[in-house]
Amino acid sequence: MSTGSLLAADLVIAVLATAGWLGGGAASAARRRRLTLGFAAVALLATLARAVTIVALARAGWWFAAEKVVVAAPLSLAALLVAGVRLLRPPADIRSAAVALLFAGYAGSGALLVTLLHGYPVSPGAALLAVAGVAAATTVSWRVLGPRPSPVVSRAAVGVAVAALVTGTGLAAAPDAVREVPHEHEYRDTGAVGEPTRRFTLTAGTATVRVSGRDVAAWAFDGQVPGPELTADVGDVLEVTLRNRDIARGVTLHWHGYDVPNGQDGVPGVTQEAVPPGQEFVYRFRADQAGTYWYHTHAVSDVGVRMGLYGVLVVRPAPVTGVDVTVPVHTLAGLTLPQPRTEQVEAGVPVRLRLINTDSTTHRYALAGTAFRVAAIDGSDLRGPTPAVETAVLIPAGGRYDLVFTAPATPVALFVDGRAVWSTGPVSTATGSWPVLDPLGYGAGAPAPWARFDREFTVVLDRGLDLRGLLPRYAHTVNGAAAPDIPAQVVRLGDIVKFTVVNRSLVVHPWHLHGHHVLVLARNGAPATGSPLWWDSFDVRPGDVWEVAFRADNPGAWANHCHNLPHADAGMMLHLMYR
Ligand code: C2O
Ligand code: CU
């Protein structure tokens, strides 16, 4: 069983156990003997099953099990001792078991809340608050249902509740260790890049665009979605003037995957101010990496990108022969872009398909009618790519794959999630059952460039209650905190840095570091054996543990975030800073 399924199974079992105890408590209070015993049996089985899931999760990694071992396990044990033992010989009047069963239910609820609202790392404050809640709720039930506890017991319970509440609140509210959140009022300068050799102007504005015969309200560059395709040759100096006509919430340009100098990175509040309506900003950088990239606004990026403020950036090495097609996939108002296209390609002509996922979730691409090779991922060429046939690829949010093949005499079609988007003629192949290519074993391996790391960071992805803002929110968290309260990762120029990225949530998080490409070292303990993979976007699925590394060679303050942009907006964003 994968760790992701274990996480889900453990949650379901925990809910069953809690519901069983609470249901049993209610049934016994109503003197429904058979119902009580039924509920209690479910709870008992579920509680025992949890021992298995918690141990399995702990073996997969302490991050997945920490609060379950420290908080849920002792509370479940207490539930078993108090309620389970009471029911070994059910009392004649089943109602007298009600308080014990309810106690077990409160214990389960407390542990569940700790997992759902706080998670990793274990917080003594959250644990004590849970204990206080259990003690208080049990005392109240006891008073209501009787038999009245002796004054000593009653006072002890109240004492436990109050002490746990006071300590828990104190610990939960204590100021955390020093947090370094970037707050640069002086943004970095452009730096000298030489005379521009390619100039572009992009004007952002609200627009109505036509998709599949429907008029759709959008935010667009130059009135079109996607925005104009920017192309350059290696060695060009690009100058891109961004104008904002009427996007009230501001606009910037971020060159996704292009490791530009920090001042050109387009992150509002970190590398520049967002450009307000009527203003402009000029970006300049040298194009020295060839490959497939894209640009998008980083101001209210969740809304801005979804509404259409994105486009393709392709940097070509010297002259290109053959057919070169970009396929930027996007969902605009529920409609899929690009619109399907058919192109005549003569047999024998080399074809490069540049697949780009500009959405916030993974897409599945399948190329039918030909064998192909994956020439590059995230703009970096792969080493020794081998031919693949009837194989799909999964591209994470923000990611790019370049597929190459020689056009056969028969038609070829590219399917995205089962829909043909580009073809050379009619193809009717069902691609849904094709296996998915695993890039971690694809192509020719090479020895790792680094044997030691100067700095290591662990990034644990989860959900949790965030009470620091104006309104409480159920945030997407990193190491138990949500933006802007996640401590920055601080590195020195020249450091070799390792990230361990762990997903203990139930959804995929496409991770994206700005300004650097990371080298994939391992996934779930298995080293990457194929071509070196230099990525800027990678899907961390539920239960996944990724190890990646990079050289800190691009000074500045950089965003490091989940590229499911609603997640980033809901807290999953931190910063990498150079000391
Ligand atoms: Cu494509 Cu910070 O994003
Ligand atoms: Cu995410």
XYZ file of N, CA and C in Angstrom, residues 6-254:
747
model
N -2.225 4.900 2.647
C -2.192 4.665 4.096
C -2.707 5.889 4.854
N -2.276 7.071 4.390
C -2.721 8.302 5.045
C -4.243 8.405 4.988
N -4.790 8.089 3.798
C -6.240 8.178 3.627
C -6.935 7.111 4.469
N -6.402 5.876 4.444
C -7.024 4.787 5.200
C -7.008 5.093 6.691
N -5.883 5.607 7.162
C -5.768 5.910 8.594
C -6.811 6.945 9.017
N -7.033 7.922 8.131
C -8.010 8.964 8.455
C -9.420 8.372 8.526
N -9.736 7.530 7.544
C -11.076 6.918 7.521
C -11.287 6.074 8.783
N -10.267 5.297 9.157
C -10.385 4.429 10.337
C -10.542 5.259 11.611
N -9.794 6.367 11.672
C -9.886 7.222 12.856
C -11.295 7.795 12.985
N -11.873 8.183 11.847
C -13.242 8.732 11.882
C -14.223 7.642 12.317
N -14.037 6.426 11.783
C -14.909 5.295 12.155
C -14.845 5.025 13.655
N -13.628 4.984 14.194
C -13.464 4.686 15.617
C -14.178 5.743 16.459
N -13.941 7.013 16.090
C -14.533 8.098 16.859
C -16.057 8.059 16.771
N -16.551 7.869 15.542
C -18.003 7.820 15.352
C -18.585 6.629 16.122
N -17.870 5.511 16.143
C -18.332 4.318 16.864
C -18.476 4.585 18.359
N -17.439 5.183 18.950
C -17.500 5.479 20.397
C -18.607 6.464 20.701
N -18.695 7.533 19.908
C -19.724 8.556 20.177
C -21.113 7.970 19.978
N -21.278 7.197 18.878
C -22.581 6.563 18.622
C -22.952 5.625 19.759
N -21.962 4.850 20.232
C -22.195 3.942 21.350
C -22.615 4.710 22.593
N -21.942 5.841 22.828
C -22.281 6.656 23.996
C -23.713 7.138 23.931
N -24.108 7.628 22.757
C -25.479 8.139 22.600
C -26.490 7.003 22.750
N -26.195 5.855 22.140
C -27.125 4.723 22.197
C -27.279 4.223 23.627
N -26.174 4.195 24.367
C -26.281 3.678 25.738
C -27.040 4.670 26.615
N -26.834 5.959 26.363
C -27.585 6.955 27.142
C -29.076 6.760 26.916
N -29.438 6.282 25.711
C -30.847 6.051 25.395
C -31.278 4.617 25.763
N -30.382 3.901 26.449
C -30.634 2.507 26.898
C -30.931 1.576 25.725
N -30.276 1.793 24.591
C -30.424 0.882 23.445
C -29.245 -0.084 23.478
N -29.441 -1.193 24.156
C -28.356 -2.110 24.456
C -27.681 -2.677 23.192
N -28.502 -3.261 22.276
C -27.918 -3.900 21.084
C -27.170 -2.876 20.228
N -27.788 -1.715 20.060
C -27.167 -0.664 19.252
C -25.828 -0.241 19.875
N -25.840 -0.088 21.186
C -24.616 0.290 21.897
C -23.506 -0.710 21.599
N -23.835 -1.993 21.757
C -22.802 -3.018 21.570
C -22.320 -3.039 20.121
N -23.231 -2.792 19.164
C -22.849 -2.742 17.757
C -21.852 -1.614 17.501
N -22.207 -0.422 17.946
C -21.315 0.732 17.783
C -19.964 0.466 18.421
N -20.015 -0.079 19.632
C -18.766 -0.293 20.364
C -17.883 -1.300 19.634
N -18.499 -2.308 19.014
C -17.706 -3.306 18.282
C -16.978 -2.638 17.110
N -17.706 -1.763 16.366
C -17.073 -1.032 15.256
C -15.891 -0.211 15.775
N -16.141 0.497 16.865
C -15.100 1.365 17.417
C -13.888 0.546 17.830
N -14.139 -0.590 18.460
C -13.055 -1.433 18.946
C -12.190 -1.934 17.793
N -12.881 -2.445 16.754
C -12.143 -2.962 15.595
C -11.321 -1.849 14.944
N -11.966 -0.681 14.767
C -11.273 0.422 14.106
C -10.075 0.860 14.934
N -10.245 0.915 16.259
C -9.132 1.346 17.109
C -7.960 0.375 16.998
N -8.283 -0.921 16.956
C -7.200 -1.907 16.819
C -6.545 -1.794 15.444
N -7.365 -1.576 14.382
C -6.809 -1.452 13.031
C -5.863 -0.266 12.951
N -6.156 0.762 13.726
C -5.299 1.954 13.674
C -3.888 1.670 14.144
N -3.763 0.694 15.035
C -2.401 0.350 15.468
C -1.573 -0.024 14.237
N -2.217 -0.721 13.296
C -1.501 -1.153 12.089
C -1.147 0.048 11.213
N -2.121 0.916 10.962
C -1.844 2.038 10.046
C -0.824 2.999 10.654
N -0.913 3.223 11.961
C 0.031 4.175 12.570
C 1.452 3.622 12.516
N 1.597 2.334 12.793
C 2.945 1.746 12.725
C 3.472 1.823 11.287
N 2.609 1.497 10.314
C 3.050 1.534 8.914
C 3.454 2.961 8.521
N 2.692 3.957 8.964
C 3.031 5.344 8.625
C 4.342 5.754 9.278
N 4.545 5.331 10.513
C 5.797 5.677 11.201
C 6.980 5.070 10.457
N 6.774 3.878 9.914
C 7.874 3.260 9.165
C 8.152 3.998 7.863
N 7.090 4.588 7.262
C 7.288 5.344 6.019
C 8.004 6.664 6.289
N 7.968 7.130 7.512
C 8.629 8.396 7.838
C 7.952 9.044 9.031
N 8.746 9.543 9.948
C 8.213 10.122 11.190
C 7.260 11.274 10.887
N 7.526 12.010 9.771
C 6.652 13.140 9.406
C 5.193 12.711 9.275
N 4.990 11.471 8.803
C 3.620 11.033 8.519
C 2.885 10.627 9.798
N 3.636 10.281 10.859
C 3.008 9.628 12.012
C 3.193 10.379 13.321
N 4.019 11.424 13.332
C 4.437 12.038 14.595
C 3.273 12.274 15.561
N 2.273 13.067 15.125
C 1.222 13.433 16.077
C 0.300 12.249 16.354
N 0.315 11.263 15.467
C -0.522 10.082 15.704
C 0.116 9.229 16.795
N 1.430 9.120 16.784
C 2.116 8.343 17.822
C 2.032 9.077 19.157
N 2.254 10.389 19.122
C 2.377 11.136 20.375
C 1.006 11.482 20.981
N 0.019 11.760 20.138
C -1.274 12.195 20.668
C -2.368 11.135 20.466
N -2.548 10.673 19.229
C -3.677 9.770 18.959
C -3.488 8.418 19.643
N -2.270 7.882 19.628
C -2.081 6.544 20.206
C -2.378 6.514 21.714
N -1.810 7.433 22.513
C -2.154 7.411 23.941
C -3.646 7.634 24.189
N -4.262 8.543 23.424
C -5.696 8.785 23.634
C -6.507 7.544 23.255
N -6.112 6.841 22.179
C -6.827 5.622 21.785
C -6.658 4.545 22.856
N -5.474 4.488 23.412
C -5.210 3.506 24.472
C -6.107 3.801 25.673
N -6.203 5.083 26.031
C -7.062 5.470 27.155
C -8.497 5.076 26.841
N -8.915 5.290 25.586
C -10.279 4.931 25.194
C -10.502 3.432 25.366
N -9.531 2.643 24.916
C -9.656 1.180 25.033
C -9.752 0.770 26.497
N -8.911 1.358 27.343
C -8.870 0.970 28.753
C -10.171 1.335 29.450
N -10.671 2.525 29.136
C -11.858 3.000 29.861
C -13.131 2.380 29.286
N -13.300 2.463 27.962
C -14.567 2.016 27.370
C -14.532 0.533 27.018
N -13.439 0.109 26.413
C -13.335 -1.293 25.996
C -13.477 -2.225 27.193
N -12.731 -1.920 28.250
C -12.759 -2.779 29.436
C -14.147 -2.784 30.070
N -14.788 -1.630 30.070
C -16.127 -1.499 30.674
C -17.109 -2.439 29.965
N -16.889 -2.640 28.656
C -17.859 -3.428 27.882
C -17.482 -4.895 27.795
N -16.362 -5.283 28.402
C -15.999 -6.705 28.374
C -17.128 -7.520 29.007
N -17.599 -6.999 30.157
C -18.818 -7.578 30.730
C -19.842 -6.459 30.806
N -20.691 -6.337 29.779
C -21.600 -5.186 29.716
C -22.489 -5.144 30.953
N -22.620 -3.996 31.557
C -23.456 -3.861 32.756
C -24.919 -4.118 32.429
N -25.689 -4.523 33.441
C -27.116 -4.799 33.258
C -27.821 -3.551 32.735
N -27.536 -2.420 33.397
C -28.095 -1.165 32.880
C -27.042 -0.532 31.970
N -27.252 -0.667 30.662
C -26.237 -0.245 29.704
C -25.942 1.248 29.817
N -26.923 1.984 30.381
C -26.742 3.423 30.495
C -25.527 3.775 31.359
N -25.169 2.859 32.252
C -24.053 3.184 33.138
C -22.710 3.148 32.402
N -22.721 2.685 31.122
C -21.477 2.705 30.350
C -21.354 3.975 29.508
N -22.403 4.798 29.538
C -22.456 5.939 28.609
C -21.258 6.869 28.749
N -20.908 7.213 30.008
C -19.842 8.202 30.180
C -18.509 7.653 29.660
N -18.252 6.355 29.928
C -17.008 5.744 29.455
C -16.935 5.785 27.928
N -18.056 5.449 27.282
C -18.073 5.456 25.809
C -17.902 6.870 25.261
N -18.580 7.808 25.895
C -18.445 9.189 25.417
C -17.011 9.672 25.603
N -16.408 9.306 26.738
C -15.005 9.691 26.959
C -14.137 9.196 25.796
N -14.355 7.940 25.410
C -13.570 7.379 24.308
C -13.815 8.171 23.026
N -15.068 8.567 22.798
C -15.407 9.355 21.613
C -14.741 10.724 21.634
N -14.742 11.361 22.819
C -14.087 12.678 22.911
C -12.582 12.535 22.678
N -12.014 11.447 23.212
C -10.568 11.226 23.033
C -10.253 11.092 21.535
N -11.096 10.319 20.822
C -10.895 10.159 19.377
C -11.041 11.482 18.649
N -12.070 12.264 19.032
C -12.293 13.552 18.366
C -11.107 14.475 18.598
N -10.606 14.494 19.844
C -9.476 15.365 20.168
C -8.274 15.027 19.301
N -7.986 13.728 19.188
C -6.830 13.307 18.396
C -7.027 13.656 16.921
N -8.259 13.457 16.429
C -8.556 13.789 15.023
C -8.351 15.278 14.757
N -8.827 16.096 15.700
C -8.674 17.542 15.499
C -7.195 17.927 15.478
N -6.395 17.275 16.320
C -4.963 17.590 16.311
C -4.373 17.272 14.937
N -4.760 16.121 14.359
C -4.246 15.763 13.039
C -4.747 16.729 11.966
N -6.040 17.032 11.984
C -6.621 17.828 10.894
C -6.283 19.313 11.004
N -6.209 19.824 12.231
C -6.024 21.267 12.377
C -4.576 21.646 12.608
N -3.780 20.687 13.144
C -2.399 21.079 13.413
C -1.365 20.256 12.657
N -1.423 18.942 12.802
C -0.510 18.099 12.020
C 0.928 18.146 12.490
N 1.841 18.318 11.517
C 3.273 18.223 11.791
C 3.894 19.604 11.852
N 4.854 19.906 12.694
C 5.402 19.031 13.738
C 4.482 18.964 14.948
N 4.663 17.959 15.803
C 3.826 17.816 16.984
C 3.960 19.062 17.843
N 2.824 19.569 18.295
C 2.877 20.744 19.151
C 2.357 20.362 20.529
N 3.160 20.574 21.583
C 2.685 20.271 22.936
C 1.440 21.095 23.253
N 1.391 22.323 22.734
C 0.232 23.177 22.985
C -1.035 22.543 22.448
N -0.989 22.093 21.189
C -2.174 21.488 20.580
C -2.567 20.208 21.328
N -1.566 19.425 21.739
C -1.864 18.185 22.450
C -2.561 18.487 23.766
N -2.064 19.492 24.499
C -2.676 19.825 25.792
C -4.070 20.395 25.612
N -4.271 21.181 24.568
C -5.621 21.704 24.315
C -6.582 20.551 24.057
N -6.110 19.536 23.336
C -6.959 18.369 23.075
C -7.314 17.681 24.394
N -6.326 17.509 25.265
C -6.576 16.869 26.563
C -7.583 17.693 27.372
N -7.414 19.020 27.351
C -8.336 19.888 28.084
C -9.754 19.701 27.555
N -9.888 19.633 26.255
C -11.209 19.464 25.651
C -11.833 18.143 26.066
N -11.037 17.081 26.041
C -11.556 15.762 26.404
C -11.996 15.752 27.866
N -11.157 16.312 28.753
C -11.488 16.325 30.183
C -12.753 17.140 30.428
N -12.847 18.298 29.784
C -14.006 19.165 30.007
C -15.282 18.504 29.503
N -15.233 17.964 28.287
C -16.435 17.351 27.726
C -16.868 16.134 28.560
N -15.893 15.367 29.044
C -16.234 14.191 29.846
C -16.895 14.620 31.165
N -16.339 15.651 31.784
C -16.910 16.124 33.053
C -18.355 16.565 32.872
N -18.593 17.293 31.808
C -19.963 17.766 31.552
C -20.889 16.560 31.344
N -20.464 15.592 30.517
C -21.310 14.420 30.263
C -21.612 13.674 31.562
N -20.597 13.604 32.376
C -20.731 12.877 33.641
C -21.793 13.525 34.509
N -21.749 14.836 34.582
C -22.714 15.561 35.417
C -24.121 15.390 34.869
N -24.228 15.379 33.553
C -25.558 15.303 32.931
C -26.122 13.889 33.064
N -25.275 12.903 32.795
C -25.785 11.529 32.702
C -25.728 10.773 34.021
N -24.885 11.226 34.932
C -24.734 10.507 36.190
C -24.195 9.117 35.940
N -23.917 8.246 36.886
C -24.041 8.606 38.300
C -23.022 9.674 38.663
N -23.488 10.641 39.475
C -22.621 11.774 39.802
C -21.261 11.313 40.278
N -20.198 11.871 39.749
C -18.866 11.499 40.236
C -18.668 12.023 41.656
N -17.804 11.382 42.405
C -17.491 11.872 43.748
C -16.841 13.237 43.607
N -16.961 14.087 44.621
C -16.391 15.438 44.525
C -14.898 15.380 44.196
N -14.199 14.377 44.713
C -12.756 14.305 44.461
C -12.493 14.119 42.968
N -13.192 13.128 42.378
C -13.017 12.832 40.955
C -13.385 14.053 40.123
N -14.505 14.649 40.486
C -15.009 15.792 39.744
C -13.984 16.927 39.765
N -13.454 17.199 40.974
C -12.483 18.286 41.077
C -11.214 17.949 40.292
N -10.816 16.701 40.340
C -9.602 16.296 39.614
C -9.783 16.526 38.112
N -10.956 16.139 37.593
C -11.211 16.300 36.157
C -11.174 17.769 35.765
N -11.833 18.594 36.597
C -11.829 20.032 36.292
C -10.400 20.557 36.344
N -9.642 20.081 37.338
C -8.247 20.517 37.478
C -7.440 20.184 36.235
N -7.583 18.933 35.749
C -6.846 18.513 34.553
C -7.220 19.410 33.373
N -8.537 19.638 33.220
C -9.005 20.441 32.090
C -8.411 21.838 32.145
N -8.465 22.459 33.335
C -7.993 23.844 33.441
C -6.479 23.903 33.222
N -5.754 22.986 33.855
C -4.294 23.014 33.720
C -3.892 22.813 32.265
N -4.538 21.836 31.596
C -4.198 21.565 30.204
C -4.543 22.763 29.335
N -5.690 23.372 29.641
C -6.130 24.520 28.837
C -5.134 25.668 28.967
N -4.763 25.970 30.221
C -3.869 27.107 30.452
C -2.503 26.848 29.796
N -1.924 25.663 30.070
C -0.605 25.371 29.496
C -0.682 25.311 27.979
N -1.738 24.641 27.478
C -1.878 24.485 26.029
C -1.994 25.820 25.337
N -2.838 26.707 25.892
C -3.009 28.013 25.272
C -1.689 28.772 25.301
N -1.007 28.689 26.454
C 0.282 29.373 26.583
C 1.263 28.900 25.534
N 1.359 27.574 25.394
C 2.327 27.018 24.438
C 1.929 27.351 23.011
N 0.616 27.274 22.740
C 0.164 27.503 21.369
C 0.379 28.955 20.968
N 0.274 29.865 21.945
C 0.363 31.282 21.603
C 1.774 31.822 21.737
N 2.702 31.000 22.272
C 4.065 31.490 22.490
C 4.680 31.914 21.168
N 5.444 33.002 21.213
C 6.076 33.441 19.964
C 7.072 32.390 19.493
N 7.107 32.158 18.210
C 7.995 31.143 17.663
C 9.410 31.674 17.582
N 10.300 30.778 17.260
C 11.685 31.171 17.050
C 11.727 32.250 15.968
N 12.832 32.958 15.912
C 12.978 34.071 14.974
C 12.521 33.683 13.568
N 11.660 34.484 13.024
C 11.202 34.213 11.670
C 11.833 35.238 10.750
N 12.436 34.741 9.683
C 13.012 35.685 8.739
C 12.147 35.705 7.498
N 11.281 36.675 7.436
C 10.426 36.801 6.270
C 11.004 37.932 5.433
N 11.182 37.686 4.144
C 11.836 38.728 3.350
C 10.974 39.976 3.313
N 11.605 41.060 3.464
C 10.881 42.307 3.385
C 11.855 43.309 2.827
N 12.076 43.226 1.565
C 13.070 44.082 0.951
C 12.402 45.319 0.408
N 12.803 46.447 0.929
C 12.234 47.656 0.356
C 13.059 48.124 -0.815
N 14.312 47.683 -0.823
C 15.125 48.003 -1.969
C 15.231 46.757 -2.827
N 14.656 46.813 -3.991
C 14.725 45.663 -4.864
C 16.046 45.683 -5.603
N 16.471 44.486 -5.985
C 17.757 44.387 -6.667
C 17.709 45.046 -8.042
N 18.845 45.549 -8.429
C 18.971 46.234 -9.703
C 19.003 45.209 -10.847
N 18.710 45.693 -12.043
C 18.722 44.842 -13.216
C 20.089 44.229 -13.478
N 21.133 44.999 -13.254
C 22.461 44.541 -13.632
C 22.663 44.798 -15.114
N 23.914 44.856 -15.536
C 24.189 45.146 -16.941
C 24.052 43.870 -17.756
N 23.215 43.901 -18.789
C 23.067 42.713 -19.626
C 23.429 43.006 -21.073
N 23.763 44.249 -21.381
C 24.126 44.595 -22.756
C 22.930 45.121 -23.538
N 23.184 45.539 -24.756
C 22.147 46.099 -25.634
C 21.093 45.038 -25.950
N 19.817 45.372 -25.784
C 18.772 44.405 -26.148
C 18.832 44.047 -27.626
N 18.626 42.768 -27.934
C 18.574 42.335 -29.331
C 17.159 41.895 -29.708
N 16.299 41.719 -28.728
C 14.877 41.421 -28.988
C 14.052 42.285 -28.068
N 13.120 43.023 -28.657
C 12.263 43.865 -27.823
C 10.814 43.427 -27.990
N 10.117 43.356 -26.880
C 8.694 43.026 -26.905
C 7.959 43.983 -25.974
N 6.709 44.215 -26.282
C 5.853 44.933 -25.342
C 4.608 44.088 -25.115
N 4.261 43.903 -23.858
C 3.047 43.158 -23.527
C 2.141 44.084 -22.729
N 0.900 44.220 -23.191
C -0.040 45.062 -22.481
C -1.119 44.194 -21.847
N -1.199 44.271 -20.530
C -2.181 43.465 -19.802
C -3.488 44.244 -19.691
N -4.601 43.552 -19.906
C -5.892 44.226 -19.769
C -7.031 43.231 -19.730
N -8.169 43.712 -19.275
C -9.350 42.855 -19.322
C -9.761 42.724 -20.783
N -10.332 41.584 -21.124
C -10.657 41.344 -22.531
C -11.761 40.302 -22.623
N -12.410 40.260 -23.764
C -13.337 39.177 -24.048
C -12.699 38.342 -25.146
N -12.503 37.061 -24.865
C -11.881 36.218 -25.892
C -12.859 35.125 -26.291
N -12.661 34.623 -27.523
C -13.567 33.622 -28.039
C -12.928 32.238 -27.920
N -13.581 31.337 -27.168
C -13.077 29.975 -27.011
C -14.197 29.005 -27.351
N -13.938 28.098 -28.266
C -14.922 27.090 -28.669
C -16.284 27.735 -28.941
N -16.276 28.846 -29.653
C -17.524 29.496 -30.029
C -18.224 30.235 -28.903
N -17.533 30.408 -27.764
C -18.158 31.133 -26.661
C -17.349 32.368 -26.317
N -18.016 33.439 -25.913
C -17.310 34.638 -25.456
C -17.002 34.478 -23.973
N -15.738 34.653 -23.630
C -15.321 34.429 -22.252
C -14.619 35.681 -21.737
N -14.994 36.115 -20.530
C -14.318 37.255 -19.907
C -12.960 36.790 -19.427
N -11.908 37.511 -19.818
C -10.551 37.085 -19.474
C -9.710 38.276 -19.083
N -8.522 37.994 -18.533
C -7.453 38.976 -18.412
C -6.396 38.508 -19.396
N -5.938 39.416 -20.254
C -5.123 38.949 -21.368
C -3.941 39.875 -21.614
N -2.860 39.316 -22.182
C -1.770 40.124 -22.709
C -2.081 40.395 -24.174
N -2.090 41.662 -24.555
C -2.389 42.069 -25.933
C -3.722 41.487 -26.416
N -4.668 41.352 -25.518
C -6.020 40.947 -25.911
C -6.148 39.481 -26.291
N -5.123 38.669 -26.079
C -5.234 37.275 -26.489
C -4.824 36.319 -25.366
N -5.454 35.144 -25.347
C -5.107 34.085 -24.391
C -4.748 32.836 -25.186
N -3.550 32.268 -25.039
C -2.428 32.840 -24.267
C -1.895 34.124 -24.884
N -1.052 34.822 -24.151
C -0.415 36.030 -24.665
C 0.512 35.684 -25.817
N 1.098 36.706 -26.468
C 1.988 36.457 -27.606
C 3.120 35.512 -27.220
N 3.497 34.645 -28.179
C 4.612 33.737 -27.936
C 5.912 34.512 -28.080
N 6.744 34.506 -27.054
C 8.029 35.187 -27.116
C 9.093 34.163 -27.485
N 9.829 34.465 -28.569
C 10.894 33.543 -28.962
C 12.207 34.304 -29.064
N 13.279 33.593 -28.787
C 14.606 34.194 -28.858
C 15.591 33.107 -29.207
N 16.790 33.528 -29.623
C 17.875 32.580 -29.829
C 18.818 32.697 -28.642
N 19.516 31.628 -28.378
C 20.489 31.669 -27.294
C 21.469 32.810 -27.552
N 21.720 33.611 -26.531
C 22.641 34.739 -26.674
C 21.920 36.067 -26.850
N 20.625 36.014 -27.206
C 19.855 37.255 -27.319
C 19.740 37.943 -25.962
N 19.624 39.269 -26.003
C 19.252 39.993 -24.796
C 17.802 40.429 -24.982
N 16.932 39.960 -24.098
C 15.514 40.278 -24.220
C 15.196 41.531 -23.427
N 14.363 42.372 -24.027
C 13.819 43.498 -23.294
C 12.309 43.420 -23.457
N 11.615 43.232 -22.353
C 10.161 43.090 -22.412
C 9.539 44.195 -21.576
N 8.773 45.059 -22.240
C 8.089 46.130 -21.526
C 6.690 45.646 -21.180
N 6.387 45.627 -19.888
C 5.058 45.228 -19.428
C 4.255 46.481 -19.132
N 3.095 46.601 -19.783
C 2.193 47.716 -19.469
C 0.934 47.141 -18.866
N 0.391 47.849 -17.893
C -0.893 47.439 -17.320
C -1.936 48.454 -17.741
N -2.902 48.012 -18.552
C -3.950 48.931 -18.971
C -4.988 49.078 -17.866
N -5.583 47.969 -17.412
C -6.684 48.107 -16.454
C -6.859 46.910 -15.524
N -5.764 46.209 -15.213
C -5.900 45.127 -14.239
C -5.725 45.750 -12.852
N -6.861 45.944 -12.176
C -6.872 46.734 -10.949
C -5.957 46.151 -9.874
N -5.826 44.832 -9.839
C -5.045 44.224 -8.765
C -3.553 44.119 -9.101
N -3.141 44.724 -10.220
C -1.715 44.759 -10.552
C -1.257 43.554 -11.354
N -0.119 43.726 -12.021
C 0.432 42.683 -12.888
C 1.953 42.662 -12.726
N 2.547 41.485 -12.941
C 3.996 41.387 -13.124
C 4.245 40.316 -14.164
N 5.507 40.162 -14.559
C 5.885 39.033 -15.412
C 6.895 38.183 -14.665
N 6.540 36.916 -14.493
C 7.488 35.946 -13.929
C 7.853 34.975 -15.042
